[in-house]
Amino acid sequence: MGIFGKKETVQASRRVRMSRGDKVFNIVAAAVFILITFICVYPFYYLMICTISDQKMVELNQIVFLPHGINFQNYAEIFGVQNLANSALISVLRTVCTTALSLVCTSYLGYFFTKQNMWGRKFWYRFTVVTMYFSAGMIPVYLNNQMLGLNNTFWVYVIPAAISVYNMVLVKTNIEGMGPELEESAYLDGAGYLTCFFRIVLPLQAPVLATISLFTAVNQWNDFFTTKLYITNTKLYTLQFLLYELLNQVAAAAEQIDVNGPGAAITPTGIRLTLTAVVVIPILCVYPFVQRFYVKGLMVGAVKG
């Protein structure tokens, strides 16, 4: 009997061995996973259909599974809100710049903490980790940023977030599990620390780097409190802070928006839902590209053996 014959025999035996209890278990498991998927996906779906439906029906809770009175007036008017485009640009620049800088600085710090010959390695590592549990407080941090000239500038978004201790620990743990053989061979060929880091270590850390990039990007994209504390220049407002202000003054914002045509009335609820969708959609578009690294990156540091 050939290889294909053996495979067919094994598959047939598996089909025969599956009992009624196994079938029931598979059906129940599939039903449970479908239910969980629906619970996770439906809020996003409901948000989207409400933003394109007749707002009167939304206010009366008549939208459940399908949109009614489909129109895109909400999005057309929201994108016309003053300073929205500039705020969106600031949010994108902040997210990209901070994520890139944090990725390099955090991974580089984690790399050096793996070197046994680093001066005061244990002390500096413990000193850094302590900052995860204790901080100076809001007022000292504000005064420190003010003395550095960061307040009311774009760099207050980027520089204070250059190092994440939690992410640094993830990178350090992953590098330590890689083994020293590759670096030792590079040192024998005349490579230095920078060469080893950028050409050998960094490319092998793709899963954990993708994971911490996602963490950092989501945190930066959703943050509005930094703008509230340090920014007074409206040209440096982020999209999230603009959303925060509009949600606090949603009734006034609804009156300021020009409404054209019957049935296209924009309500406070419509403003909330549409602005929320505008903020959520970019992250939803980014996540699928790093999802395949996500689980593997989260398993870094897990107990093995």
Coordinates of C-alpha atoms in Angstrom, one line a residue:
M1 CA 0.0 0.0 0.0
G2 CA 1.4 3.4 -1.0
I3 CA 1.7 6.6 1.1
F4 CA -1.6 7.9 -0.2
G5 CA -3.4 4.7 0.7
K6 CA -2.1 4.8 4.2
K7 CA -3.3 8.4 4.6
E8 CA -6.8 7.5 3.4
T9 CA -6.8 4.5 5.8
V10 CA -5.9 6.8 8.8
Q11 CA -8.5 9.3 7.8
A12 CA -11.1 6.7 7.5
S13 CA -10.2 5.2 10.9
R14 CA -10.5 8.6 12.5
R15 CA -14.0 9.1 11.0
V16 CA -15.0 5.7 12.3
R17 CA -13.6 6.3 15.8
M18 CA -15.4 9.6 16.3
S19 CA -18.2 8.8 18.7
R20 CA -21.5 10.5 19.2
G21 CA -20.1 12.3 22.2
D22 CA -17.2 13.7 20.1
K23 CA -19.6 15.0 17.6
V24 CA -21.8 16.7 20.2
F25 CA -18.6 18.2 21.8
N26 CA -17.5 19.6 18.4
I27 CA -20.9 21.1 17.7
V28 CA -21.1 22.7 21.1
A29 CA -17.6 24.0 20.9
A30 CA -18.2 25.5 17.5
A31 CA -21.5 27.1 18.7
V32 CA -19.7 28.6 21.7
F33 CA -16.9 30.0 19.6
I34 CA -19.4 31.5 17.1
L35 CA -21.3 33.1 20.0
I36 CA -18.0 34.6 21.5
T37 CA -17.1 35.9 18.0
F38 CA -20.5 37.5 17.6
I39 CA -20.2 39.1 21.1
C40 CA -16.8 40.6 20.1
V41 CA -17.7 41.7 16.6
Y42 CA -21.3 43.0 17.0
P43 CA -20.5 46.2 19.0
F44 CA -18.2 47.3 16.1
Y45 CA -20.8 46.3 13.5
Y46 CA -23.5 48.1 15.4
L47 CA -21.4 51.2 15.7
M48 CA -20.8 51.3 11.9
I49 CA -24.4 50.7 10.9
C50 CA -25.7 53.4 13.3
T51 CA -23.3 56.0 11.8
I52 CA -24.8 55.4 8.3
S53 CA -28.5 55.0 9.3
D54 CA -31.3 57.5 9.8
Q55 CA -30.5 59.2 13.1
K56 CA -34.1 59.4 14.1
M57 CA -34.3 55.6 14.0
V58 CA -31.0 55.4 15.9
E59 CA -32.4 57.7 18.6
L60 CA -35.5 55.4 18.9
N61 CA -33.3 52.3 19.1
Q62 CA -34.9 50.9 16.0
I63 CA -31.5 49.8 14.5
V64 CA -30.5 46.3 15.5
F65 CA -28.9 44.2 12.7
L66 CA -29.4 46.1 9.4
P67 CA -29.0 49.8 8.6
H68 CA -32.0 51.8 7.5
G69 CA -32.2 55.0 5.6
I70 CA -28.5 54.7 4.6
N71 CA -26.7 57.9 4.2
F72 CA -23.1 59.2 4.8
Q73 CA -24.1 62.6 5.9
N74 CA -22.6 62.0 9.3
Y75 CA -19.2 61.4 7.9
A76 CA -19.4 64.2 5.4
E77 CA -20.3 66.8 8.1
I78 CA -17.9 65.4 10.8
F79 CA -15.0 65.7 8.3
G80 CA -16.0 69.3 7.9
V81 CA -15.6 70.1 11.6
Q82 CA -13.0 72.8 12.1
N83 CA -9.4 71.5 12.9
L84 CA -10.4 67.9 12.4
A85 CA -8.0 67.2 9.5
N86 CA -5.1 68.9 11.3
S87 CA -5.9 67.0 14.5
A88 CA -5.9 63.7 12.6
L89 CA -2.5 64.5 11.1
I90 CA -1.1 65.3 14.5
S91 CA -2.4 62.0 15.9
V92 CA -0.9 60.0 13.0
L93 CA 2.5 61.8 13.3
R94 CA 2.5 61.3 17.0
T95 CA 1.6 57.6 16.7
V96 CA 4.2 56.9 14.0
C97 CA 7.1 58.9 15.5
T98 CA 6.6 57.7 19.1
T99 CA 6.2 54.1 18.1
A100 CA 9.4 54.2 16.0
L101 CA 11.4 56.0 18.6
S102 CA 10.1 53.8 21.5
L103 CA 10.8 50.7 19.4
V104 CA 14.5 51.5 18.9
C105 CA 15.2 52.9 22.4
T106 CA 13.3 50.3 24.3
S107 CA 14.8 47.3 22.4
Y108 CA 18.3 48.8 22.5
L109 CA 18.0 49.2 26.3
G110 CA 16.8 45.7 26.7
Y111 CA 19.6 44.5 24.5
F112 CA 22.3 46.1 26.7
F113 CA 20.7 44.7 29.9
T114 CA 21.5 41.2 28.5
K115 CA 25.3 42.0 28.5
Q116 CA 27.0 40.5 31.6
N117 CA 30.0 42.9 31.2
M118 CA 27.8 46.0 31.4
W119 CA 28.9 48.2 34.3
G120 CA 26.5 48.1 37.2
R121 CA 24.1 46.0 35.2
K122 CA 22.1 44.6 38.1
F123 CA 21.8 47.9 39.8
W124 CA 20.7 49.8 36.7
Y125 CA 18.2 47.1 35.7
R126 CA 16.6 47.1 39.1
F127 CA 16.6 50.9 39.2
T128 CA 14.8 50.9 35.9
V129 CA 12.3 48.3 36.8
V130 CA 11.4 50.1 40.0
T131 CA 10.0 53.0 37.8
M132 CA 7.2 50.6 36.8
Y133 CA 5.8 50.7 40.3
F134 CA 6.7 54.2 41.6
S135 CA 6.6 57.5 39.8
A136 CA 7.4 61.1 40.8
G137 CA 3.8 62.2 40.2
M138 CA 1.9 64.4 37.9
I139 CA 3.2 67.8 39.1
P140 CA 6.9 66.9 39.1
V141 CA 6.6 65.4 35.7
Y142 CA 4.8 68.5 34.4
L143 CA 7.5 70.7 35.9
N144 CA 10.3 68.5 34.4
N145 CA 8.7 68.8 30.9
Q146 CA 8.4 72.5 31.4
M147 CA 12.1 72.9 32.3
L148 CA 13.0 70.8 29.3
G149 CA 11.0 73.1 27.1
L150 CA 8.6 70.3 25.9
N151 CA 5.3 71.8 27.1
N152 CA 3.1 73.1 24.3
T153 CA 5.3 71.5 21.6
F154 CA 4.9 68.4 19.5
W155 CA 7.9 66.7 21.2
V156 CA 6.0 66.4 24.5
Y157 CA 4.1 63.5 22.8
V158 CA 7.3 61.8 21.6
I159 CA 10.3 62.1 24.0
P160 CA 8.7 61.2 27.3
A161 CA 7.3 58.0 25.7
A162 CA 10.7 56.9 24.3
I163 CA 11.2 54.2 26.9
S164 CA 8.7 51.7 28.1
V165 CA 10.0 49.6 30.9
Y166 CA 7.4 46.8 30.5
N167 CA 8.2 46.5 26.8
M168 CA 12.0 46.6 27.6
V169 CA 11.5 43.6 29.9
L170 CA 9.8 41.7 27.1
V171 CA 12.6 42.4 24.7
K172 CA 15.3 41.5 27.2
T173 CA 13.6 38.2 28.0
N174 CA 13.3 37.3 24.4
I175 CA 16.9 38.2 23.6
E176 CA 18.1 36.1 26.5
G177 CA 16.2 33.1 25.1
M178 CA 17.9 33.5 21.8
G179 CA 21.3 32.1 22.9
P180 CA 24.7 33.8 22.6
E181 CA 26.1 31.8 19.7
L182 CA 25.1 34.1 16.8
E183 CA 26.5 37.2 18.6
E184 CA 29.8 35.4 19.5
S185 CA 30.4 34.4 15.9
A186 CA 29.7 38.0 14.8
Y187 CA 32.2 39.3 17.4
L188 CA 34.8 37.0 16.1
D189 CA 34.2 38.5 12.6
G190 CA 34.9 42.0 14.0
A191 CA 31.3 43.2 14.6
G192 CA 30.6 45.6 17.4
Y193 CA 27.5 46.0 19.6
L194 CA 25.7 48.3 17.1
T195 CA 26.3 45.9 14.2
C196 CA 25.1 42.9 16.2
F197 CA 22.0 44.7 17.4
F198 CA 20.8 46.0 14.1
R199 CA 21.9 43.2 11.8
I200 CA 21.5 40.1 14.0
V201 CA 19.4 40.7 17.1
L202 CA 16.8 43.1 15.9
P203 CA 15.7 41.0 12.8
L204 CA 15.2 37.9 15.0
Q205 CA 12.9 39.8 17.4
A206 CA 10.1 40.4 14.9
P207 CA 7.3 38.8 17.0
V208 CA 8.0 40.7 20.2
L209 CA 8.7 43.9 18.3
A210 CA 5.4 43.7 16.4
T211 CA 3.6 43.1 19.7
I212 CA 5.1 46.1 21.5
S213 CA 4.7 48.2 18.4
L214 CA 1.0 47.4 18.6
F215 CA 0.8 48.2 22.3
T216 CA 2.6 51.5 21.8
A217 CA 0.6 52.6 18.8
V218 CA -2.7 51.9 20.4
N219 CA -1.8 53.7 23.6
Q220 CA -0.5 56.7 21.7
W221 CA -3.5 56.8 19.3
N222 CA -6.0 56.6 22.1
D223 CA -4.3 59.0 24.5
F224 CA -5.9 62.4 25.0
F225 CA -4.8 63.3 28.5
T226 CA -1.3 64.4 27.4
T227 CA -2.9 67.0 25.2
K228 CA -5.1 68.1 28.1
L229 CA -2.1 68.6 30.4
Y230 CA 0.6 70.0 28.2
I231 CA -1.0 71.6 25.1
T232 CA -2.8 74.9 24.7
N233 CA -2.0 75.5 21.0
T234 CA -5.0 74.3 19.1
K235 CA -2.8 73.4 16.1
L236 CA -1.2 70.6 18.2
Y237 CA -4.5 69.1 19.3
T238 CA -4.8 65.4 18.6
L239 CA -7.9 63.8 17.1
Q240 CA -8.7 62.1 20.4
F241 CA -8.6 65.4 22.4
L242 CA -10.8 66.9 19.8
L243 CA -13.2 64.0 20.3
Y244 CA -13.0 64.5 24.0
E245 CA -14.0 68.2 23.7
L246 CA -16.8 67.5 21.2
L247 CA -18.2 64.8 23.5
N248 CA -18.2 67.2 26.4
Q249 CA -20.0 69.8 24.2
V250 CA -21.9 67.5 21.9
A251 CA -25.2 69.4 22.0
A252 CA -23.5 72.7 21.0
A253 CA -21.4 70.8 18.3
A254 CA -24.6 69.4 16.8
E255 CA -26.1 72.9 16.5
Q256 CA -23.0 74.2 14.7
I257 CA -23.1 71.5 12.0
D258 CA -24.9 72.4 8.9
V259 CA -27.7 70.0 8.0
N260 CA -29.1 69.8 4.5
G261 CA -32.1 67.9 3.5
P262 CA -34.8 66.1 5.5
G263 CA -34.0 62.8 7.1
A264 CA -30.3 63.6 7.4
A265 CA -30.5 65.3 10.7
I266 CA -27.4 64.9 12.8
T267 CA -28.1 64.2 16.5
P268 CA -25.7 64.2 19.5
T269 CA -25.8 60.5 19.4
G270 CA -24.8 60.5 15.8
I271 CA -21.9 62.7 16.6
R272 CA -20.7 60.4 19.3
L273 CA -21.0 57.3 17.2
T274 CA -19.4 58.8 14.1
L275 CA -16.4 60.3 16.0
T276 CA -15.9 57.0 17.8
A277 CA -15.9 55.2 14.4
V278 CA -13.4 57.7 13.0
V279 CA -11.0 57.0 15.9
V280 CA -11.4 53.2 15.9
I281 CA -11.2 52.5 12.2
P282 CA -7.4 53.2 11.7
I283 CA -6.4 50.8 14.5
L284 CA -8.8 48.1 13.2
C285 CA -7.0 48.5 9.8
V286 CA -3.5 48.2 11.4
Y287 CA -4.2 45.2 13.6
P288 CA -4.5 42.5 10.9
F289 CA -1.0 43.1 9.7
V290 CA 0.6 42.4 13.1
Q291 CA -1.9 39.8 14.3
R292 CA 0.1 36.8 13.2
F293 CA 3.0 38.0 15.5
Y294 CA 0.7 38.9 18.3
V295 CA 0.2 35.6 20.1
K296 CA 3.9 34.6 19.7
G297 CA 5.0 37.9 21.1
L298 CA 2.7 37.6 24.1
M299 CA 4.2 34.2 24.9
V300 CA 7.6 35.7 25.5
G301 CA 8.6 35.2 29.1
A302 CA 6.1 32.4 29.6
V303 CA 7.2 29.5 31.8
K304 CA 8.7 26.8 29.6
G305 CA 9.5 23.1 30.3

